[in-house]
Structure formats: structure tokens, C-alpha cells
DNA sequence: GTTGCAACCAATTTCGAATTGGTTTCGGTA
DNA sequence: TACCGAAACCAATTCGAAATTGGTTGCAAC
């Protein structure tokens, strides 16, 4: 009989390799996955509870289980909007929202969340290539929105995230930061992570604004 | 034969009296309204174009024609969210969003929009009772979001608006401002309107933050 | 008591039909 | 020719029913 931890590490490896994931980072439904692993659904759910607690997966009733932050509910509704939106407009909204989210996260994150967030921040620093950085950056910003502990705010950040994914221009961007910009972004992530983990709300707000201004300027030049 | 302006003023009066409106401030569909007024749909649409341009009505394909700002698309989806949200959380989001919207509106509003906005602001000052103030205040804040000229931002403000309407607590709030608070809100509206119309972005941002803090404090005491 | 299983619950998605504002076409009339 | 009205068509949304999916409970077996 395999222990929970045996199954968990097996799942962690398969998720990391992208084995079980579809194009949107979604795992198979629990009923199907349990059959495939030849364990009961109750057993699988115990394991998934582990992975969800440690932040490896995201689960949402009616949508599924994801290895990345879940899509906004009814993401399809945002498609027509995504077509009318420019990158500059999205950055404008992010600059309006995310500094506030960072301040709230610094004030409200639980001890466990701060631990998880430290690991996520480290992952953005360790990213080997652009694709790895993009994924880690996505999780980094999502986690901040989550730590703000305001469901309405989170749903808005998810809307931004969905619009960015739906929009055409995300697929055609060159998406290659210069080394100088890249190290600047990495340094900003570090400052941001430190202020949030320490609970410095004003510092986090300023650091997020600083970070997003850099991103916006880089996009504007491209 | 009635002129466009004859029909228009008749419609303006009926809308003001709430004659044609259902509970959500919605007018009958164009096909039905045209029959009832015994004019052609093309004629009616010319008149509605007038009213829409002057800001009396809001039209949205697939939803209808409204005498108040239209509901968010797929507003039903926000119902489960509205149940989990507290007034304090909504005010938190408004404080995060609306000062930025006010700044953008001050920078980007067209001359025509500033004229309309001046009238809307005057309506909030002239409100005779609480119900009239609530309606005028609703239009006031919506117009600011509209003048920011960012579709993603506007959709987020509409989400806030829908959540407030769906939430249970909006129906049970006492909803009676004291005279002192009321005159303070009126003065803040005036400052806000002046800064936006003059194009003073920083002033508008500060004035909106000031205004929303007052509203939040008033709600917190209740 | 724990485990496995099934049924049920709650939120979402999906799909198709109906609704509604927006646009075009076409015939008639002045 | 120019305008008007009617109808058809287009585009976005809403609505409802069925299916999907994570979350929860009850039950029987060991």
C-alpha cells in the first residue's frame, strides 16, 4: 500500500514534467485521476489536499484542479473585451490595482502564506529561461492578490490575468527582456517579496508601483 | 407628424417619471417601444440616439436600453460572490480603484463629457431625498469610470456596482445619512467635480480618496 | 475507527434557443 | 433622387437545461 506521501511525490514529479496537464495547466478530474492511479477518490483527495496546502495546485469547484492559478470564472465572457484592449491599458489597470493588493498582502498574509510566498519569490529569481520566468512571475503576482484576502479584489486580478491570456498581443510579443532589464526586474521582485513578508505595507505598495512602472516602460519600448 | 424632438421630450418625461421602466431601470425593447409609441423602429432609434448622446439613456446590445448605468455583463455570475462580500471589502476595492479612475477621467474626458458630468454633479447636489441622492450618486461615480476611457477598468467598476446591488446588505442598510455627513458628501462631490472638469488629475485622485474614506467611515459606524 | 464506495450538494461550464440593440437591404413614396 | 418604413440579417447577451467537477455526507465492510 502506497502512503499519501508516496503518491504526493509521484504527483509532484508528474505535474512538474507536465505529464498530466492539458494546455491550460489543468489536471484530469478527480474521479478519472483516481482510476488512473488505481487509488480511491478519498485517498486521492487526501493527497491533493496536501498539494493544495503547500501551494502546488489550485482547486476550484466546477472548474477543476490546476497546476497554475485558475482561470477567471466564465473566462469566455472576457474574450470580446480582450480584443479591444491594448497592453498599455492593461498596465494602467495593473498599476491601479496591484500596489493596493501588495499593501493588503503585507498586512494580512498568514505565516504559512508568507512561507509559500518566499519560495515562489525564490522561483522567479532562479528562472533559467524566459518561459520559466513568465510562469513564476504569473504565480508570484497571483499569490500577492490571493494574500490580500479580499474575494472581490482577487476576482478582478483574475479578470486582468484572463484578459492578458486571451489577448492576441500576448502571443506575438517578442518577450525577450534584455539582461539589464531582467536583473532590474529580479531585484524589484526581491524587494517586493521582502517588504511583503516583513509586513511593510507602505514599502510593498511603493515597490509594486516601481516594479509595474518598469514593466510598463519595457512594454512601451517594444 | 411628430418631430424627433417631440418624441424625445415625451420620452424624457416618461423616463423621469419612471413610467416605461422596470425595476432595474430598463426600457422595453425597441421593437415593442416603437409599436407602443406608434412610430417606426428607425424613427425611434433616431430619437434614442439623441437621448444616448445627451447621456439620458444607456444602451447595450443583447441587454437592452436603460435609464441608469447598465448592469455588468452576465451579472448573475456575481451573485455567489456578492454573498461572500462585506461592505468593508467593497469599500476597500473602491478605494483601490476609483481614485485612479478619477485621475484618468480628469486627463481624458472629452469636452462633451465634461459638460454632461457637470450636469450630473449638479443633480447630486440638488437631490431632495435619500433615494434621489443614491440614484444621482450612482450615475456620478459611473460617469467618472466611463470618462477614464479604459474598457477593462470600466468593466471592473461595473462588477463592483453589480456586487453592491446583488448583496443583501444593501437592502437592509438604514441608508440615512445625518445632515452633517450629507453636507460633507455634497461638498466633496463638488470638489471632485471641479477638479475633474478642470483636468486636475492629482486633485481629482485626492478628492476621490477623501470622499470614499468618508463614505467608508460612515458605513463602518452604521 | 478507518477505509472505500456511492449518493448527494454547490459552483461552474457548455450548448442551444430566444432576446435585444446594431446594420443592411429593398421597395415604395414624395 | 432622396428619404422613409419594413423586413431580414448580424452581433452580443441572456436564459435554461444538461453535463461536469470539486466538496460533503452517509453507509457498509473490514
XYZ file of C-alpha atoms (C1' of nucleotides) in Angstrom:
504
model
C 0.000 0.000 0.000
C 1.422 3.331 -1.042
C 1.460 6.080 1.564
C -0.027 9.508 0.973
C 3.457 10.968 0.683
C 4.442 8.370 -1.923
C 1.516 9.352 -4.101
C 2.154 13.028 -3.418
C 5.761 12.987 -4.609
C 4.760 10.972 -7.652
C 2.146 13.590 -8.484
C 4.560 16.462 -7.844
C 7.009 14.965 -10.326
C 4.376 14.311 -12.975
C 2.981 17.829 -12.586
C 6.434 19.376 -12.815
C 7.057 17.438 -16.031
C 3.679 18.482 -17.357
C 2.608 14.892 -17.767
C -0.932 15.091 -16.501
C -1.606 18.645 -17.614
C -3.616 19.879 -20.552
C -2.787 23.106 -22.385
C -4.280 25.283 -19.636
C -2.386 23.562 -16.853
C -5.390 21.552 -15.776
C -5.264 18.093 -14.229
C -7.809 15.387 -15.030
C -10.980 15.313 -12.907
C -10.598 13.638 -9.540
C -12.765 10.651 -10.469
C -10.688 9.978 -13.571
C -7.323 10.615 -11.926
C -8.182 8.265 -9.070
C -8.923 5.476 -11.541
C -5.711 6.132 -13.441
C -3.616 5.992 -10.261
C -5.621 2.981 -9.081
C -6.475 4.548 -5.747
C -9.790 5.571 -4.256
C -11.106 9.090 -4.733
C -10.962 9.686 -0.968
C -7.314 8.700 -0.943
C -6.530 10.922 -3.920
C -8.300 13.829 -2.281
C -6.182 13.465 0.841
C -3.108 13.760 -1.351
C -4.494 16.683 -3.316
C -5.264 18.432 -0.018
C -1.564 18.174 0.752
C -0.506 19.631 -2.587
C -3.093 22.391 -2.336
C -1.925 23.356 1.143
C 1.676 23.572 0.027
C 0.603 25.662 -2.952
C 1.479 23.201 -5.703
C -2.040 23.029 -7.096
C -5.152 25.208 -7.198
C -8.615 23.666 -6.988
C -11.944 25.253 -7.808
C -15.346 23.645 -7.649
C -16.947 23.351 -11.058
C -13.732 24.210 -12.875
C -11.145 21.642 -11.937
C -7.679 21.268 -10.443
C -4.838 23.342 -11.854
C -1.061 23.424 -11.632
C -1.236 27.188 -12.279
C -3.556 29.817 -10.850
C -7.061 29.012 -12.086
C -8.720 30.972 -14.898
C -11.322 33.585 -14.064
C -14.812 32.187 -13.727
C -16.537 32.363 -17.082
C -13.305 33.429 -18.757
C -15.055 33.143 -22.120
C -17.003 36.281 -21.303
C -13.762 38.294 -21.346
C -12.821 37.296 -24.881
C -14.628 40.120 -26.681
C -13.173 42.542 -24.150
C -9.653 41.216 -24.655
C -9.794 42.071 -28.332
C -10.472 45.743 -27.663
C -7.754 46.173 -25.049
C -4.183 47.309 -25.565
C -1.189 46.309 -23.438
C -0.935 49.902 -22.232
C -4.487 49.815 -20.917
C -3.850 46.585 -19.059
C -0.744 48.045 -17.465
C -2.783 51.064 -16.441
C -5.228 48.813 -14.619
C -2.456 46.779 -13.040
C -0.853 49.985 -11.782
C -4.185 50.950 -10.299
C -4.803 47.637 -8.579
C -1.672 45.776 -7.700
C 0.073 48.311 -5.432
C -3.017 48.246 -3.235
C -3.032 44.448 -3.360
C 0.601 44.377 -2.305
C -0.104 46.636 0.666
C -3.040 44.481 1.766
C -0.994 41.308 1.326
C 1.751 42.712 3.547
C -0.807 43.399 6.258
C -2.894 40.235 6.053
C -0.869 37.286 4.830
C -0.758 34.354 7.238
C 2.541 32.909 8.401
C 2.027 29.911 6.129
C 1.318 32.150 3.157
C 4.489 34.141 3.789
C 6.494 30.916 3.763
C 4.915 29.815 0.486
C 5.427 33.249 -0.965
C 9.116 33.225 -0.089
C 9.507 30.031 -2.101
C 7.573 31.455 -5.025
C 9.730 34.574 -4.981
C 12.837 32.413 -5.000
C 11.488 30.593 -8.055
C 11.239 33.854 -10.002
C 14.862 34.554 -9.132
C 16.023 31.090 -10.166
C 14.203 31.047 -13.503
C 16.584 29.715 -16.132
C 14.838 30.956 -19.255
C 12.109 33.379 -20.281
C 9.318 30.793 -20.217
C 10.199 29.716 -16.684
C 10.295 33.338 -15.580
C 6.902 34.082 -17.127
C 5.286 31.170 -15.303
C 6.955 32.004 -11.994
C 6.077 35.690 -12.381
C 2.463 34.735 -13.025
C 2.290 32.717 -9.803
C 4.172 35.447 -7.912
C 1.667 38.171 -8.730
C -1.314 35.863 -8.281
C -0.151 34.875 -4.820
C 0.032 38.529 -3.812
C -3.549 39.032 -4.973
C -4.579 35.959 -3.011
C -2.848 37.108 0.169
C -4.838 40.339 0.112
C -7.774 38.240 1.375
C -10.466 40.113 -0.490
C -12.526 37.931 -2.840
C -13.726 40.843 -4.951
C -10.200 42.158 -5.411
C -8.997 38.674 -6.313
C -11.713 38.231 -8.912
C -10.580 41.462 -10.501
C -6.985 40.374 -10.653
C -8.171 37.140 -12.241
C -10.014 39.169 -14.853
C -6.800 41.024 -15.694
C -4.972 37.737 -15.907
C -7.577 36.247 -18.237
C -7.581 39.279 -20.495
C -3.825 39.083 -20.822
C -4.028 35.408 -21.736
C -6.858 35.885 -24.200
C -5.418 38.930 -25.903
C -3.741 38.420 -29.202
C -0.783 40.636 -28.464
C 0.477 38.325 -25.753
C 1.150 35.691 -28.377
C 3.083 37.887 -30.746
C 5.222 39.803 -28.249
C 8.903 39.122 -28.635
C 9.016 38.648 -24.884
C 12.741 38.889 -24.561
C 13.895 41.152 -21.793
C 17.408 42.475 -22.068
C 19.825 41.319 -19.396
C 19.797 44.749 -17.807
C 16.009 44.853 -17.577
C 15.886 41.273 -16.416
C 18.212 41.887 -13.484
C 16.262 45.010 -12.604
C 13.017 43.030 -12.517
C 14.653 40.345 -10.424
C 15.866 42.924 -7.937
C 12.408 44.505 -7.768
C 10.845 41.106 -7.109
C 13.234 40.598 -4.255
C 12.462 43.974 -2.691
C 8.756 43.365 -3.129
C 8.944 39.916 -1.562
C 10.950 41.168 1.396
C 8.609 44.062 2.177
C 5.525 41.857 1.943
C 7.000 39.081 4.078
C 8.083 41.592 6.682
C 4.617 43.153 6.673
C 5.790 46.550 5.453
C 2.617 47.690 3.689
C 3.787 51.116 2.548
C 7.060 49.687 1.270
C 5.248 46.913 -0.589
C 2.895 49.377 -2.227
C 5.779 51.532 -3.414
C 7.819 48.532 -4.533
C 4.929 47.153 -6.580
C 4.320 50.511 -8.234
C 8.012 50.744 -9.024
C 8.055 47.238 -10.471
C 4.990 47.753 -12.649
C 6.292 51.045 -13.976
C 9.406 49.239 -15.146
C 7.313 46.545 -16.831
C 5.116 49.176 -18.477
C 8.089 51.127 -19.776
C 9.669 47.993 -21.158
C 6.453 47.071 -22.941
C 6.076 50.592 -24.308
C 9.507 50.458 -25.907
C 8.862 47.129 -27.605
C -46.213 64.000 -37.930
C -44.296 64.339 -34.696
C -40.721 65.586 -34.900
C -37.809 63.740 -33.360
C -37.610 66.353 -30.641
C -41.315 65.958 -29.820
C -40.839 62.250 -29.273
C -37.612 62.881 -27.391
C -39.127 65.206 -24.835
C -42.068 62.877 -24.384
C -39.656 60.034 -23.694
C -37.561 62.165 -21.349
C -40.630 62.950 -19.275
C -41.851 59.362 -19.172
C -38.398 58.134 -18.194
C -38.091 60.757 -15.463
C -41.445 59.678 -14.071
C -40.390 56.040 -14.260
C -43.315 55.206 -16.497
C -41.636 52.945 -19.004
C -39.059 51.496 -16.641
C -38.994 48.110 -14.980
C -37.443 47.530 -11.558
C -33.888 47.636 -12.933
C -34.422 50.883 -14.813
C -34.782 49.121 -18.138
C -36.948 50.349 -21.005
C -38.952 47.990 -23.206
C -37.176 46.526 -26.259
C -37.001 48.830 -29.256
C -39.425 46.750 -31.331
C -42.024 46.849 -28.580
C -41.500 50.506 -27.678
C -41.827 51.537 -31.307
C -45.205 49.796 -31.532
C -46.396 51.373 -28.307
C -45.423 54.870 -29.480
C -46.872 54.090 -32.927
C -43.711 55.073 -34.732
C -41.280 53.047 -36.813
C -38.289 51.411 -35.222
C -35.951 53.549 -37.360
C -37.659 56.684 -36.114
C -37.460 55.516 -32.508
C -33.795 54.702 -32.900
C -33.067 58.212 -34.152
C -34.665 59.555 -31.007
C -32.853 57.099 -28.766
C -29.585 58.125 -30.395
C -30.326 61.639 -29.218
C -31.039 60.568 -25.663
C -27.987 58.338 -25.587
C -25.733 61.146 -26.786
C -27.005 63.506 -24.145
C -26.492 60.823 -21.515
C -30.131 60.238 -20.614
C -30.100 56.556 -21.522
C -27.561 53.748 -21.786
C -27.868 51.111 -24.495
C -26.124 47.783 -24.721
C -26.553 45.169 -27.396
C -28.085 41.981 -26.055
C -29.024 43.585 -22.760
C -31.372 46.435 -23.531
C -31.824 50.165 -23.016
C -31.503 51.595 -19.525
C -32.275 54.853 -17.777
C -29.447 54.066 -15.325
C -25.944 52.755 -15.969
C -26.301 49.227 -17.340
C -25.621 46.139 -15.221
C -22.377 44.259 -15.674
C -22.473 41.672 -18.431
C -23.578 38.342 -17.018
C -24.338 39.985 -13.680
C -25.892 36.725 -12.478
C -22.412 35.245 -12.247
C -21.564 37.730 -9.482
C -24.381 36.591 -7.208
C -22.443 33.889 -5.355
C -19.573 36.348 -4.945
C -21.868 39.041 -3.612
C -22.980 36.784 -0.784
C -19.442 36.317 0.495
C -18.523 40.001 0.408
C -18.843 42.547 3.194
C -19.431 46.276 2.742
C -15.963 46.923 4.156
C -14.376 44.770 1.456
C -16.265 46.579 -1.272
C -15.125 49.930 0.079
C -11.581 48.626 0.114
C -11.813 47.821 -3.573
C -13.460 51.140 -4.360
C -10.646 52.941 -2.548
C -8.188 50.990 -4.634
C -9.862 51.694 -7.959
C -11.809 54.912 -8.015
C -9.076 57.437 -7.158
C -7.171 56.164 -10.185
C -10.330 56.354 -12.284
C -10.865 59.953 -11.175
C -7.327 60.897 -12.172
C -7.719 59.279 -15.586
C -11.102 60.934 -16.086
C -9.598 64.344 -15.344
C -6.956 63.731 -18.014
C -9.067 62.164 -20.727
C -12.672 63.326 -20.589
C -13.891 64.999 -23.768
C -15.410 68.458 -23.703
C -18.855 66.971 -24.186
C -18.321 64.526 -21.347
C -17.243 67.338 -19.028
C -20.448 69.213 -19.843
C -22.568 66.137 -19.120
C -20.616 65.479 -15.965
C -21.209 68.998 -14.702
C -24.953 68.414 -15.004
C -24.714 65.056 -13.264
C -22.723 66.631 -10.436
C -25.364 69.337 -10.085
C -28.019 66.629 -9.803
C -26.264 65.083 -6.815
C -26.248 68.493 -5.138
C -29.912 69.105 -5.860
C -31.135 65.718 -4.612
C -34.205 66.268 -2.456
C -34.279 62.957 -0.612
C -32.076 59.982 0.059
C -33.403 57.939 -2.872
C -32.753 60.753 -5.324
C -29.248 61.190 -3.941
C -28.477 57.471 -4.219
C -29.512 57.410 -7.868
C -27.606 60.581 -8.717
C -24.547 59.351 -6.822
C -24.670 56.109 -8.764
C -24.643 57.939 -12.092
C -21.973 60.350 -10.815
C -19.468 57.628 -9.995
C -20.320 55.606 -13.108
C -19.693 58.596 -15.340
C -16.252 59.061 -13.814
C -15.434 55.426 -14.567
C -16.676 55.929 -18.113
C -14.604 59.072 -18.660
C -11.425 57.173 -17.782
C -11.712 55.631 -21.267
C -10.378 52.227 -20.351
C -12.778 49.358 -21.103
C -11.127 46.960 -18.670
C -11.275 49.492 -15.852
C -14.916 50.220 -16.655
C -15.835 46.546 -16.596
C -14.303 46.324 -13.144
C -16.285 49.255 -11.867
C -19.409 47.632 -13.276
C -18.545 44.483 -11.358
C -18.320 46.486 -8.135
C -21.632 48.118 -8.923
C -23.324 44.776 -9.588
C -21.956 43.241 -6.410
C -23.309 46.145 -4.392
C -26.735 45.730 -5.977
C -26.789 41.976 -5.547
C -25.560 41.968 -1.982
C -28.126 41.507 0.715
C -26.739 44.172 3.000
C -27.564 46.958 0.576
C -31.227 46.216 1.132
C -31.128 46.230 4.901
C -28.879 49.242 5.456
C -30.576 52.077 7.242
C -29.345 54.340 4.489
C -29.898 57.569 6.316
C -27.008 59.960 6.344
C -27.032 62.581 9.039
C -27.285 66.166 7.868
C -23.655 66.790 8.787
C -22.416 63.818 6.781
C -24.729 64.666 3.924
C -23.384 68.187 3.547
C -19.844 66.853 3.778
C -20.535 64.397 0.953
C -22.110 67.137 -1.116
C -19.072 69.355 -0.642
C -16.760 66.504 -1.597
C -18.767 65.844 -4.754
C -18.410 69.470 -5.690
C -14.640 69.457 -5.182
C -14.352 66.228 -7.107
C -16.419 67.536 -9.994
C -14.458 70.780 -10.190
C -11.061 69.082 -10.232
C -12.125 66.589 -12.889
C -13.729 69.213 -15.103
C -10.649 71.396 -14.837
C -8.444 68.445 -15.676
C -6.604 68.447 -12.354
C -5.687 64.764 -12.165
C -3.783 64.805 -8.881
C -6.516 66.860 -7.235
C -9.217 64.532 -8.511
C -7.358 61.486 -7.233
C -7.009 63.010 -3.775
C -10.581 64.265 -3.720
C -11.956 60.837 -4.627
C -9.861 59.135 -1.956
C -11.097 61.698 0.554
C -14.702 61.172 -0.497
C -14.530 57.377 -0.327
C -12.851 57.445 3.070
C -15.788 59.470 4.358
C -18.261 57.002 2.893
C -16.327 54.067 4.337
C -16.202 55.620 7.793
C -19.900 56.360 7.691
C -20.673 52.779 6.711
C -18.363 51.437 9.416
C -20.223 53.353 12.111
C -23.618 52.095 10.991
C -12.088 3.547 13.705
C -10.631 3.606 9.249
C -11.421 2.702 4.514
C -13.796 2.513 0.258
C -17.899 3.450 -2.114
C -21.891 5.794 -3.552
C -25.039 9.408 -3.427
C -25.712 13.999 -2.972
C -24.507 19.155 -2.863
C -22.659 23.509 -4.881
C -20.436 26.096 -8.424
C -19.205 26.138 -12.993
C -19.250 25.013 -17.867
C -21.424 24.015 -22.124
C -24.729 24.246 -25.672
C -28.733 25.773 -27.986
C -32.736 28.763 -28.284
C -34.509 33.149 -27.516
C -33.829 38.131 -26.792
C -32.061 42.656 -27.983
C -29.528 46.530 -29.918
C -26.970 47.442 -34.452
C -26.758 47.226 -39.598
C -28.039 46.394 -44.195
C -31.252 45.687 -47.953
C -35.053 46.729 -50.602
C -39.392 48.528 -52.124
C -42.331 52.493 -52.045
C -43.280 57.409 -51.981
C -42.789 62.182 -52.363
C -33.207 61.479 -56.296
C -33.752 61.279 -51.506
C -35.966 59.862 -47.745
C -38.877 56.557 -45.194
C -40.506 52.163 -43.358
C -40.425 47.361 -43.153
C -38.061 43.270 -43.017
C -34.090 40.496 -42.834
C -29.813 39.830 -41.042
C -25.696 40.487 -37.719
C -23.527 40.617 -33.049
C -23.625 40.361 -28.156
C -26.079 38.890 -24.430
C -29.411 36.237 -21.626
C -31.751 32.199 -20.269
C -32.480 27.337 -19.275
C -31.400 22.595 -19.138
C -27.950 19.123 -19.003
C -23.417 17.784 -18.028
C -19.057 18.451 -15.468
C -16.342 18.926 -11.349
C -14.669 19.692 -6.673
C -16.792 19.333 -1.865
C -19.562 16.787 1.594
C -22.156 13.303 3.765
C -23.877 8.722 4.842
C -23.257 3.906 4.843
C -21.485 -0.624 4.802
C -17.240 -3.666 5.311
C -13.352 -4.933 7.338
